[in-house]
Short mmCIF file of C-alpha atoms in Angstrom, two decimals:
data_model
loop_
_atom_site.label_atom_id
_atom_site.label_comp_id
_atom_site.label_asym_id
_atom_site.label_seq_id
_atom_site.Cartn_x
_atom_site.Cartn_y
_atom_site.Cartn_z
CA UNK A 1 23.88 -55.09 -17.75
CA UNK A 2 21.27 -52.48 -16.91
CA UNK A 3 18.81 -50.78 -19.22
CA UNK A 4 17.38 -47.91 -17.20
CA UNK A 5 16.97 -44.27 -18.08
CA UNK A 6 18.97 -41.34 -16.65
CA UNK A 7 18.11 -40.55 -13.05
CA UNK A 8 18.89 -38.01 -10.33
CA UNK A 9 20.91 -38.78 -7.24
CA UNK A 10 19.47 -37.56 -3.93
CA UNK A 11 20.50 -38.37 -0.41
CA UNK A 12 18.63 -38.64 2.86
CA UNK A 13 19.11 -35.69 5.19
CA UNK A 14 21.47 -37.59 7.46
CA UNK A 15 24.98 -36.86 8.69
CA UNK A 16 27.90 -39.18 8.93
CA UNK A 17 28.40 -38.36 12.60
CA UNK A 18 30.02 -41.19 14.43
CA UNK A 19 31.65 -42.61 11.32
CA UNK A 20 35.38 -42.90 11.84
CA UNK A 21 36.11 -42.90 8.11
CA UNK A 22 37.24 -39.67 6.52
CA UNK A 23 36.17 -39.59 2.89
CA UNK A 24 34.64 -37.41 0.17
CA UNK A 25 31.29 -39.02 0.88
CA UNK A 26 31.43 -38.08 4.55
CA UNK A 27 31.79 -34.47 3.48
CA UNK A 28 28.92 -35.08 1.08
CA UNK A 29 26.60 -35.95 3.97
CA UNK A 30 27.72 -32.97 6.01
CA UNK A 31 26.74 -30.71 3.10
CA UNK A 32 23.34 -32.39 2.83
CA UNK A 33 22.76 -31.91 6.57
CA UNK A 34 23.52 -28.18 6.22
CA UNK A 35 21.10 -27.90 3.30
CA UNK A 36 23.88 -27.12 0.83
CA UNK A 37 23.99 -28.22 -2.79
CA UNK A 38 26.01 -31.25 -3.79
CA UNK A 39 26.57 -30.61 -7.48
CA UNK A 40 30.08 -29.31 -8.04
CA UNK A 41 31.88 -27.85 -11.03
CA UNK A 42 34.51 -30.55 -10.79
CA UNK A 43 37.20 -29.86 -13.35
CA UNK A 44 34.89 -27.73 -15.50
CA UNK A 45 32.24 -28.16 -18.19
CA UNK A 46 32.62 -31.12 -20.53
CA UNK A 47 33.72 -30.50 -24.10
CA UNK A 48 33.90 -32.91 -27.06
CA UNK A 49 37.48 -33.73 -27.94
CA UNK A 50 39.29 -35.74 -30.58
CA UNK A 51 41.80 -38.30 -29.39
CA UNK A 52 45.39 -37.08 -29.48
CA UNK A 53 46.11 -40.12 -31.69
CA UNK A 54 42.98 -39.62 -33.82
CA UNK A 55 44.99 -39.99 -37.05
CA UNK A 56 45.50 -43.68 -36.13
CA UNK A 57 41.76 -44.42 -35.92
CA UNK A 58 40.82 -44.68 -39.59
CA UNK A 59 40.08 -48.40 -39.72
CA UNK A 60 38.18 -49.57 -36.65
CA UNK A 61 35.48 -52.21 -36.35
CA UNK A 62 32.81 -49.51 -36.64
CA UNK A 63 34.50 -47.42 -39.32
CA UNK A 64 36.56 -44.24 -39.53
CA UNK A 65 36.82 -42.52 -36.13
CA UNK A 66 39.50 -39.98 -37.04
CA UNK A 67 37.10 -37.03 -36.97
CA UNK A 68 34.70 -38.24 -34.30
CA UNK A 69 35.14 -37.06 -30.70
CA UNK A 70 35.06 -40.20 -28.60
CA UNK A 71 34.93 -38.48 -25.20
CA UNK A 72 33.76 -35.25 -23.67
CA UNK A 73 36.22 -34.02 -21.03
CA UNK A 74 36.84 -30.87 -18.95
CA UNK A 75 39.14 -28.12 -20.29
CA UNK A 76 42.82 -29.00 -20.26
CA UNK A 77 42.28 -32.78 -20.37
CA UNK A 78 43.27 -34.99 -23.28
CA UNK A 79 43.27 -38.67 -24.11
CA UNK A 80 44.54 -41.37 -26.39
CA UNK A 81 42.34 -44.26 -27.57
CA UNK A 82 44.17 -47.57 -27.68
CA UNK A 83 43.72 -51.34 -28.02
CA UNK A 84 40.36 -51.20 -29.82
CA UNK A 85 38.33 -54.32 -30.50
CA UNK A 86 39.46 -56.00 -33.71
CA UNK A 87 42.91 -54.41 -33.90
CA UNK A 88 45.82 -56.82 -34.18
CA UNK A 89 47.70 -57.41 -30.94
CA UNK A 90 51.39 -58.10 -30.46
CA UNK A 91 50.69 -61.85 -30.26
CA UNK A 92 49.08 -61.75 -33.73
CA UNK A 93 45.51 -62.16 -32.47
CA UNK A 94 42.67 -59.60 -32.63
CA UNK A 95 41.75 -57.52 -29.58
CA UNK A 96 38.69 -59.21 -28.02
CA UNK A 97 35.52 -57.22 -27.36
CA UNK A 98 33.57 -56.22 -24.26
CA UNK A 99 36.37 -54.41 -22.41
CA UNK A 100 35.53 -54.36 -18.71
CA UNK A 101 37.31 -54.31 -15.32
CA UNK A 102 40.99 -53.34 -15.23
CA UNK A 103 43.90 -52.39 -12.98
CA UNK A 104 47.22 -50.57 -13.50
CA UNK A 105 50.67 -51.71 -12.36
CA UNK A 106 54.22 -50.35 -12.60
CA UNK A 107 56.06 -51.49 -15.69
CA UNK A 108 59.67 -51.20 -16.87
CA UNK A 109 60.98 -47.72 -17.63
CA UNK A 110 58.00 -45.92 -16.07
CA UNK A 111 55.64 -47.72 -18.37
CA UNK A 112 52.27 -48.90 -17.08
CA UNK A 113 50.98 -52.46 -17.31
CA UNK A 114 47.20 -52.76 -17.60
CA UNK A 115 45.45 -56.10 -17.11
CA UNK A 116 41.98 -55.87 -18.66
CA UNK A 117 38.94 -58.13 -18.51
CA UNK A 118 36.70 -59.13 -21.44
CA UNK A 119 33.10 -59.86 -20.47
CA UNK A 120 32.45 -62.38 -23.24
CA UNK A 121 30.03 -65.30 -23.22
CA UNK A 122 30.72 -68.73 -24.69
CA UNK A 123 31.73 -68.48 -28.36
CA UNK A 124 30.72 -64.81 -28.43
CA UNK A 125 31.94 -62.88 -31.46
CA UNK A 126 32.04 -59.10 -31.40
CA UNK A 127 31.43 -57.41 -34.75
CA UNK A 128 31.73 -60.78 -36.47
CA UNK A 129 35.50 -60.75 -36.65
CA UNK A 130 36.84 -61.73 -33.25
CA UNK A 131 36.77 -64.96 -31.28
CA UNK A 132 37.52 -63.77 -27.80
CA UNK A 133 40.89 -64.39 -26.20
CA UNK A 134 42.68 -66.84 -28.51
CA UNK A 135 45.03 -69.36 -26.92
CA UNK A 136 46.41 -72.88 -27.40
CA UNK A 137 44.28 -75.58 -25.80
CA UNK A 138 46.64 -76.15 -22.86
CA UNK A 139 46.28 -72.50 -21.85
CA UNK A 140 42.46 -72.39 -22.06
CA UNK A 141 40.42 -73.12 -18.97
CA UNK A 142 37.48 -74.20 -21.14
CA UNK A 143 37.89 -74.84 -24.85
CA UNK A 144 34.59 -73.28 -25.96
CA UNK A 145 34.65 -70.05 -23.96
CA UNK A 146 35.76 -66.66 -25.22
CA UNK A 147 36.33 -64.62 -22.08
CA UNK A 148 39.55 -63.86 -20.27
CA UNK A 149 42.01 -61.00 -20.01
CA UNK A 150 44.43 -59.08 -22.17
CA UNK A 151 47.50 -57.19 -20.98
CA UNK A 152 48.58 -53.79 -22.29
CA UNK A 153 51.94 -52.06 -21.84
CA UNK A 154 51.54 -48.28 -22.12
CA UNK A 155 54.46 -45.87 -22.50
CA UNK A 156 55.09 -42.53 -20.80
CA UNK A 157 53.39 -40.67 -23.65
CA UNK A 158 50.27 -42.85 -23.29
CA UNK A 159 51.21 -44.74 -26.44
CA UNK A 160 50.54 -48.47 -26.70
CA UNK A 161 53.84 -50.38 -26.65
CA UNK A 162 52.37 -53.90 -26.78
CA UNK A 163 49.20 -55.83 -25.99
CA UNK A 164 48.48 -59.54 -25.83
CA UNK A 165 46.19 -62.21 -24.43
CA UNK A 166 46.93 -63.17 -20.81
CA UNK A 167 44.04 -65.43 -19.65
CA UNK A 168 41.78 -67.58 -21.84
CA UNK A 169 38.84 -69.96 -21.76
CA UNK A 170 36.86 -68.26 -19.00
CA UNK A 171 33.43 -66.63 -19.29
CA UNK A 172 31.97 -63.19 -18.55
CA UNK A 173 35.10 -61.76 -16.91
CA UNK A 174 33.46 -58.66 -15.51
CA UNK A 175 35.51 -56.95 -12.82
CA UNK A 176 38.16 -58.04 -10.34
CA UNK A 177 40.86 -56.30 -8.38
CA UNK A 178 44.63 -55.79 -8.04
CA UNK A 179 46.92 -57.40 -5.48
CA UNK A 180 49.90 -55.70 -3.77
CA UNK A 181 52.26 -58.32 -5.24
CA UNK A 182 51.52 -57.36 -8.84
CA UNK A 183 48.67 -59.49 -10.13
CA UNK A 184 45.05 -59.09 -11.16
CA UNK A 185 42.24 -61.26 -9.79
CA UNK A 186 39.79 -61.72 -12.68
CA UNK A 187 36.22 -62.64 -11.74
CA UNK A 188 33.71 -64.71 -13.71
CA UNK A 189 30.26 -63.12 -13.49
CA UNK A 190 28.35 -66.35 -13.90
CA UNK A 191 27.39 -69.60 -12.28
CA UNK A 192 27.22 -72.06 -15.14
CA UNK A 193 28.55 -75.24 -16.64
CA UNK A 194 29.60 -75.32 -20.27
CA UNK A 195 28.49 -77.92 -22.78
CA UNK A 196 31.91 -79.52 -22.28
CA UNK A 197 31.08 -80.08 -18.60
CA UNK A 198 33.53 -77.48 -17.26
CA UNK A 199 32.13 -75.54 -14.25
CA UNK A 200 32.34 -71.74 -14.15
CA UNK A 201 31.86 -69.11 -11.48
CA UNK A 202 35.42 -68.72 -10.17
CA UNK A 203 38.21 -66.18 -9.76
CA UNK A 204 41.54 -66.49 -11.60
CA UNK A 205 44.90 -64.84 -10.92
CA UNK A 206 46.80 -63.13 -13.76
CA UNK A 207 50.35 -61.84 -13.07
CA UNK A 208 50.91 -58.31 -14.38
CA UNK A 209 53.84 -59.01 -16.71
CA UNK A 210 55.17 -57.02 -19.66
CA UNK A 211 56.31 -60.26 -21.30
CA UNK A 212 53.95 -61.76 -23.85
CA UNK A 213 52.42 -64.91 -22.42
CA UNK A 214 49.31 -66.53 -21.00
CA UNK A 215 48.65 -67.27 -17.33
CA UNK A 216 47.91 -70.80 -16.23
CA UNK A 217 44.09 -70.81 -15.90
CA UNK A 218 43.80 -72.08 -12.33
CA UNK A 219 40.39 -71.49 -10.68
CA UNK A 220 40.66 -70.17 -7.12
CA UNK A 221 37.94 -72.48 -5.85
CA UNK A 222 38.30 -71.65 -2.16
CA UNK A 223 37.21 -68.07 -2.95
CA UNK A 224 33.80 -69.49 -3.82
CA UNK A 225 31.84 -70.52 -6.86
CA UNK A 226 29.17 -67.90 -7.53
CA UNK A 227 28.43 -64.99 -9.87
CA UNK A 228 31.50 -62.93 -8.98
CA UNK A 229 31.90 -59.26 -9.80
CA UNK A 230 34.88 -57.63 -8.07
CA UNK A 231 37.39 -58.01 -5.26
CA UNK A 232 39.19 -55.56 -2.98
CA UNK A 233 42.24 -56.68 -1.00
CA UNK A 234 43.08 -55.15 2.37
CA UNK A 235 46.91 -55.07 2.49
CA UNK A 236 46.91 -54.67 6.27
CA UNK A 237 45.39 -58.12 6.82
CA UNK A 238 45.65 -59.87 3.46
CA UNK A 239 41.89 -60.49 3.52
CA UNK A 240 40.07 -60.28 0.20
CA UNK A 241 36.53 -58.88 -0.03
CA UNK A 242 34.25 -60.09 -2.82
CA UNK A 243 31.04 -58.82 -4.39
CA UNK A 244 28.39 -60.92 -6.12
CA UNK A 245 26.19 -59.74 -9.01
CA UNK A 246 22.78 -61.12 -8.12
CA UNK A 247 19.52 -59.49 -7.08
CA UNK A 248 19.92 -61.22 -3.72
CA UNK A 249 23.69 -61.20 -3.44
CA UNK A 250 25.92 -61.26 -0.35
CA UNK A 251 29.23 -59.62 0.54
CA UNK A 252 32.11 -62.00 1.27
CA UNK A 253 35.50 -62.11 2.96
CA UNK A 254 38.18 -64.61 1.95
CA UNK A 255 40.99 -65.36 4.41
CA UNK A 256 43.92 -67.02 2.56
CA UNK A 257 45.40 -70.17 4.08
CA UNK A 258 48.90 -68.69 3.72
CA UNK A 259 47.98 -65.64 5.77
CA UNK A 260 49.15 -62.47 4.02
CA UNK A 261 49.97 -63.68 0.52
CA UNK A 262 52.90 -61.95 -1.18
CA UNK A 263 53.39 -63.71 -4.52
CA UNK A 264 51.34 -65.01 -7.45
CA UNK A 265 50.01 -68.52 -6.96
CA UNK A 266 49.72 -68.48 -3.18
CA UNK A 267 45.96 -67.88 -3.22
CA UNK A 268 45.55 -71.25 -4.95
CA UNK A 269 46.60 -72.89 -1.67
CA UNK A 270 43.10 -72.29 -0.38
CA UNK A 271 41.55 -70.44 2.52
CA UNK A 272 38.28 -69.80 4.31
CA UNK A 273 35.24 -67.95 2.96
CA UNK A 274 32.89 -65.87 5.12
CA UNK A 275 29.77 -63.77 4.50
CA UNK A 276 28.86 -60.48 6.18
CA UNK A 277 26.03 -60.38 8.72
CA UNK A 278 24.64 -57.15 10.16
CA UNK A 279 24.46 -57.72 13.92
CA UNK A 280 21.00 -58.15 15.40
CA UNK A 281 19.48 -57.89 11.92
CA UNK A 282 19.65 -61.40 10.45
CA UNK A 283 19.27 -61.68 6.67
CA UNK A 284 18.67 -57.94 6.41
CA UNK A 285 17.68 -56.84 2.93
CA UNK A 286 19.76 -53.70 2.41
CA UNK A 287 18.22 -52.75 -0.93
CA UNK A 288 15.61 -50.48 0.69
CA UNK A 289 13.46 -51.55 -2.24
CA UNK A 290 9.86 -52.47 -1.42
CA UNK A 291 9.45 -54.32 -4.71
CA UNK A 292 12.51 -56.54 -4.50
CA UNK A 293 13.32 -59.49 -2.24
CA UNK A 294 11.39 -58.25 0.76
CA UNK A 295 13.10 -54.88 1.13
CA UNK A 296 11.42 -51.76 2.53
CA UNK A 297 12.24 -48.11 1.86
CA UNK A 298 14.22 -46.54 4.68
CA UNK A 299 15.02 -49.91 6.21
CA UNK A 300 18.73 -48.99 6.38
CA UNK A 301 19.36 -45.35 7.35
CA UNK A 302 21.77 -43.44 5.16
CA UNK A 303 25.00 -42.47 6.90
CA UNK A 304 24.55 -44.72 9.95
CA UNK A 305 27.33 -47.22 10.73
CA UNK A 306 25.99 -50.69 11.45
CA UNK A 307 28.03 -53.28 13.39
CA UNK A 308 28.77 -56.50 11.51
CA UNK A 309 30.07 -60.00 12.04
CA UNK A 310 31.00 -62.84 9.72
CA UNK A 311 29.70 -66.39 9.22
CA UNK A 312 31.71 -69.16 7.59
CA UNK A 313 30.62 -70.73 4.30
CA UNK A 314 31.08 -74.51 4.33
CA UNK A 315 30.21 -75.46 0.74
CA UNK A 316 32.32 -73.01 -1.24
CA UNK A 317 32.32 -75.03 -4.49
CA UNK A 318 28.72 -76.25 -4.84
CA UNK A 319 27.14 -78.08 -7.76
CA UNK A 320 24.15 -75.73 -7.57
CA UNK A 321 24.27 -71.95 -7.09
CA UNK A 322 23.90 -72.10 -3.31
CA UNK A 323 26.74 -70.10 -1.74
CA UNK A 324 24.53 -67.07 -1.09
CA UNK A 325 21.67 -69.33 0.05
CA UNK A 326 23.89 -70.93 2.68
CA UNK A 327 25.10 -67.47 3.72
CA UNK A 328 21.56 -66.16 4.10
CA UNK A 329 20.49 -69.23 6.07
CA UNK A 330 23.15 -68.11 8.56
CA UNK A 331 21.93 -64.51 8.66
CA UNK A 332 24.01 -62.87 5.89
CA UNK A 333 22.84 -59.47 4.65
CA UNK A 334 21.36 -59.16 1.15
CA UNK A 335 22.53 -56.58 -1.41
CA UNK A 336 20.88 -55.83 -4.74
CA UNK A 337 23.58 -56.56 -7.34
CA UNK A 338 26.95 -56.10 -5.68
CA UNK A 339 29.41 -54.82 -8.30
CA UNK A 340 32.50 -52.59 -8.16
CA UNK A 341 34.83 -52.74 -5.16
CA UNK A 342 37.98 -50.81 -4.20
CA UNK A 343 40.33 -50.56 -1.22
CA UNK A 344 41.61 -47.15 -0.13
CA UNK A 345 42.81 -45.56 3.10
CA UNK A 346 41.80 -48.49 5.32
CA UNK A 347 38.30 -48.73 3.86
CA UNK A 348 36.55 -51.07 1.44
CA UNK A 349 34.16 -49.31 -0.96
CA UNK A 350 31.63 -51.37 -2.86
CA UNK A 351 28.63 -50.78 -5.08
CA UNK A 352 25.07 -52.09 -5.04
CA UNK A 353 24.23 -51.14 -8.61
CA UNK A 354 20.45 -51.41 -8.38
CA UNK A 355 19.96 -50.92 -4.66
CA UNK A 356 17.76 -48.18 -3.28
CA UNK A 357 14.06 -47.33 -3.56
CA UNK A 358 12.48 -48.30 -6.90
CA UNK A 359 12.98 -45.97 -9.83
CA UNK A 360 9.96 -44.27 -11.34
CA UNK A 361 9.92 -46.69 -14.28
CA UNK A 362 11.29 -49.83 -12.66
CA UNK A 363 11.03 -52.26 -9.78
CA UNK A 364 14.71 -51.84 -8.92
CA UNK A 365 16.71 -48.90 -7.61
CA UNK A 366 19.29 -46.55 -9.06
CA UNK A 367 22.26 -47.56 -6.95
CA UNK A 368 24.05 -47.38 -3.61
CA UNK A 369 27.63 -46.91 -2.44
CA UNK A 370 28.60 -48.78 0.72
CA UNK A 371 31.70 -48.53 2.89
CA UNK A 372 32.95 -51.38 5.04
CA UNK A 373 35.35 -50.34 7.81
CA UNK A 374 37.45 -53.40 8.76
CA UNK A 375 39.01 -51.67 11.75
CA UNK A 376 35.65 -50.79 13.31
CA UNK A 377 33.79 -53.81 11.85
CA UNK A 378 30.97 -51.60 10.60
CA UNK A 379 29.20 -51.07 7.30
CA UNK A 380 27.68 -47.74 6.25
CA UNK A 381 25.29 -46.83 3.44
CA UNK A 382 26.88 -43.61 2.19
CA UNK A 383 25.05 -42.87 -1.06
CA UNK A 384 21.58 -43.89 -2.15
CA UNK A 385 19.96 -42.78 -5.40
CA UNK A 386 16.38 -41.53 -5.37
CA UNK A 387 13.70 -42.59 -7.86
CA UNK A 388 14.27 -39.59 -10.14
CA UNK A 389 17.16 -37.39 -11.29
CA UNK A 390 20.08 -37.06 -13.66
CA UNK A 391 23.34 -36.89 -11.77
CA UNK A 392 24.23 -40.56 -11.28
CA UNK A 393 22.75 -43.61 -13.00
CA UNK A 394 23.49 -47.07 -11.64
CA UNK A 395 27.17 -46.87 -10.63
CA UNK A 396 29.18 -50.01 -11.36
CA UNK A 397 33.00 -49.91 -11.22
CA UNK A 398 34.59 -47.62 -8.63
CA UNK A 399 38.11 -46.35 -8.02
CA UNK A 400 39.76 -43.79 -5.75
CA UNK A 401 42.10 -41.20 -7.23
CA UNK A 402 45.53 -40.50 -5.71
CA UNK A 403 44.17 -37.09 -4.66
CA UNK A 404 41.20 -38.65 -2.85
CA UNK A 405 38.25 -38.18 -5.22
CA UNK A 406 36.04 -41.13 -6.02
CA UNK A 407 35.38 -42.00 -9.66
CA UNK A 408 32.22 -43.98 -10.42
CA UNK A 409 31.56 -45.66 -13.79
CA UNK A 410 27.95 -45.57 -14.90
CA UNK A 411 26.16 -48.62 -16.30
CA UNK A 412 22.60 -47.42 -16.87
CA UNK A 413 20.56 -46.43 -19.89
CA UNK A 414 21.05 -43.37 -22.07
CA UNK A 415 24.14 -41.17 -21.82
CA UNK A 416 26.99 -42.65 -19.81
CA UNK A 417 29.37 -40.69 -17.59
CA UNK A 418 32.32 -41.12 -15.27
CA UNK A 419 31.11 -39.29 -12.16
CA UNK A 420 33.46 -37.87 -9.55
CA UNK A 421 32.97 -37.15 -5.85
CA UNK A 422 35.47 -34.58 -4.62
CA UNK A 423 36.95 -33.81 -1.20
CA UNK A 424 34.25 -31.16 -0.59
CA UNK A 425 31.53 -33.76 -0.98
CA UNK A 426 30.44 -32.49 -4.39
CA UNK A 427 29.46 -34.74 -7.31
CA UNK A 428 30.52 -33.80 -10.81
CA UNK A 429 30.61 -35.32 -14.27
CA UNK A 430 34.17 -35.93 -15.40
CA UNK A 431 33.77 -37.73 -18.74
CA UNK A 432 30.99 -38.64 -21.17
CA UNK A 433 30.95 -41.40 -23.79
CA UNK A 434 30.50 -39.21 -26.89
CA UNK A 435 30.88 -41.84 -29.63
CA UNK A 436 28.45 -41.67 -32.53
CA UNK A 437 28.68 -44.80 -34.63
CA UNK A 438 29.36 -44.43 -38.34
CA UNK A 439 28.23 -48.04 -38.83
CA UNK A 440 24.79 -47.13 -37.44
CA UNK A 441 24.13 -43.81 -39.17
CA UNK A 442 25.46 -41.74 -36.28
CA UNK A 443 23.57 -43.54 -33.51
CA UNK A 444 25.03 -42.76 -30.07
CA UNK A 445 27.08 -45.60 -28.60
CA UNK A 446 25.93 -44.96 -25.01
CA UNK A 447 27.77 -48.01 -23.71
CA UNK A 448 28.99 -48.30 -20.15
CA UNK A 449 32.27 -47.07 -18.75
CA UNK A 450 34.29 -49.75 -16.96
CA UNK A 451 37.68 -50.49 -15.47
CA UNK A 452 38.56 -47.02 -14.17
CA UNK A 453 41.97 -46.99 -12.49
CA UNK A 454 44.82 -44.54 -12.04
CA UNK A 455 48.41 -44.97 -13.09
CA UNK A 456 50.68 -45.91 -10.17
CA UNK A 457 52.52 -42.66 -11.00
CA UNK A 458 49.31 -40.65 -10.43
CA UNK A 459 49.23 -38.85 -13.78
CA UNK A 460 46.79 -40.84 -15.94
CA UNK A 461 43.26 -42.18 -15.56
CA UNK A 462 42.66 -45.34 -17.58
CA UNK A 463 39.09 -46.34 -18.38
CA UNK A 464 37.22 -48.47 -20.93
CA UNK A 465 34.00 -48.17 -22.86
CA UNK A 466 32.46 -51.53 -23.57
CA UNK A 467 30.24 -51.23 -26.66
CA UNK A 468 32.98 -50.69 -29.24
CA UNK A 469 35.70 -51.83 -26.87
CA UNK A 470 38.19 -48.98 -26.37
CA UNK A 471 40.74 -48.26 -23.63
CA UNK A 472 41.34 -44.57 -22.91
CA UNK A 473 44.38 -42.91 -21.32
CA UNK A 474 43.26 -39.55 -19.88
CA UNK A 475 45.51 -36.86 -18.48
CA UNK A 476 45.34 -33.20 -17.58
CA UNK A 477 45.46 -30.72 -14.68
CA UNK A 478 44.96 -33.10 -11.79
CA UNK A 479 45.41 -31.57 -8.30
CA UNK A 480 49.10 -31.07 -7.53
CA UNK A 481 48.95 -32.40 -4.00
CA UNK A 482 48.28 -36.09 -4.27
CA UNK A 483 46.96 -37.90 -1.23
CA UNK A 484 49.07 -41.05 -1.21
CA UNK A 485 47.45 -44.47 -0.95
CA UNK A 486 47.96 -46.01 2.47
#
């Protein structure tokens, strides 16, 4: 979690010339090079709005929310607020807290199945009335831990049809990523061992099913034991790319033993783990941060593709937290807090949440967006936040809309927004967390957005806020011409 103030986003005056990727951010750099502004109107000015189902929100863990706007959205957009912490799920258990990473899958009858993480620590209770994901002992990876996932089935009218626990006994399930065969890879953001002696720091696979039931909690050990954040799977190769949430993290590639997996459970057969190295720049610190881990401002030019190669990790399941240390001993590049990741249009996007030159009030930066091009074997720094500003504050989760815009979830201090990057290269604020808490005399919630993902039908953006623990279904006048995922 980050606790920084609001900051501006600025970019170096560089172009993306020579980059083979076509993306909103490439257009962004072209605008910068021409001296044009980068702040766009987006979908219009944000306005406070009540949830369409506000009449159902009388008894929440923080009080009566029926007359409190939970989000600010552009004109024409609406939302429902569903599966709130403390509500009773279809399996009879309370909704756990700390809603985090999430993905959307096709369900029966044009419903949508959401698999959602809960970033809960051992025995963590939210609001004093929940105990994490509740499960029988044979379905819990570790008996004392509260984290895991829940699954939601959402109808065509964005109404909640059912929700239930789907993975239990894990810890700090932060982000993850979807697979093409209909499952969610849930990542533990920790390297720890519980008091019961159970090791943590793994990924787990959760099938996206509309049937109430818990997944077998099988750690995918070959994907590495470290402080995981997110994954992005390239369907062309079957390779899985992994981020690590550490100040000196690395960026990884997992090659499954089965080749291109196509069904749940196949990843448990093992594979080979690699770490990214920037050619001719061994152990390059990409943070551009003179106060962190040996970085230096301007060390990595913005918008310049850098050739990469990969080194194999031998000890993927260490007793000590050494995966990144082994990687760096072999020349792997260093990123400052790798977080959200997403595959789209033959590219892997990933976030360095506190990369960049140091903020005016901190020793760490305000965030970077990187793009790895697996066809060209290059990596490009596309966005880097400057030390001051108020357009983007420490991006975390990332997704790509069916019409091509990027949506970035903020995880910094103060007001929290979902920030878009459109096809013209303009940044805009799409949503603001507007909750004021009746249990705290109207204090702003200001908790992070997380888990942004679009319906497979292209009509709804799903996203969570973590503080209270709410899942939102947002719809409105999206562009008519969707750019299909490839």
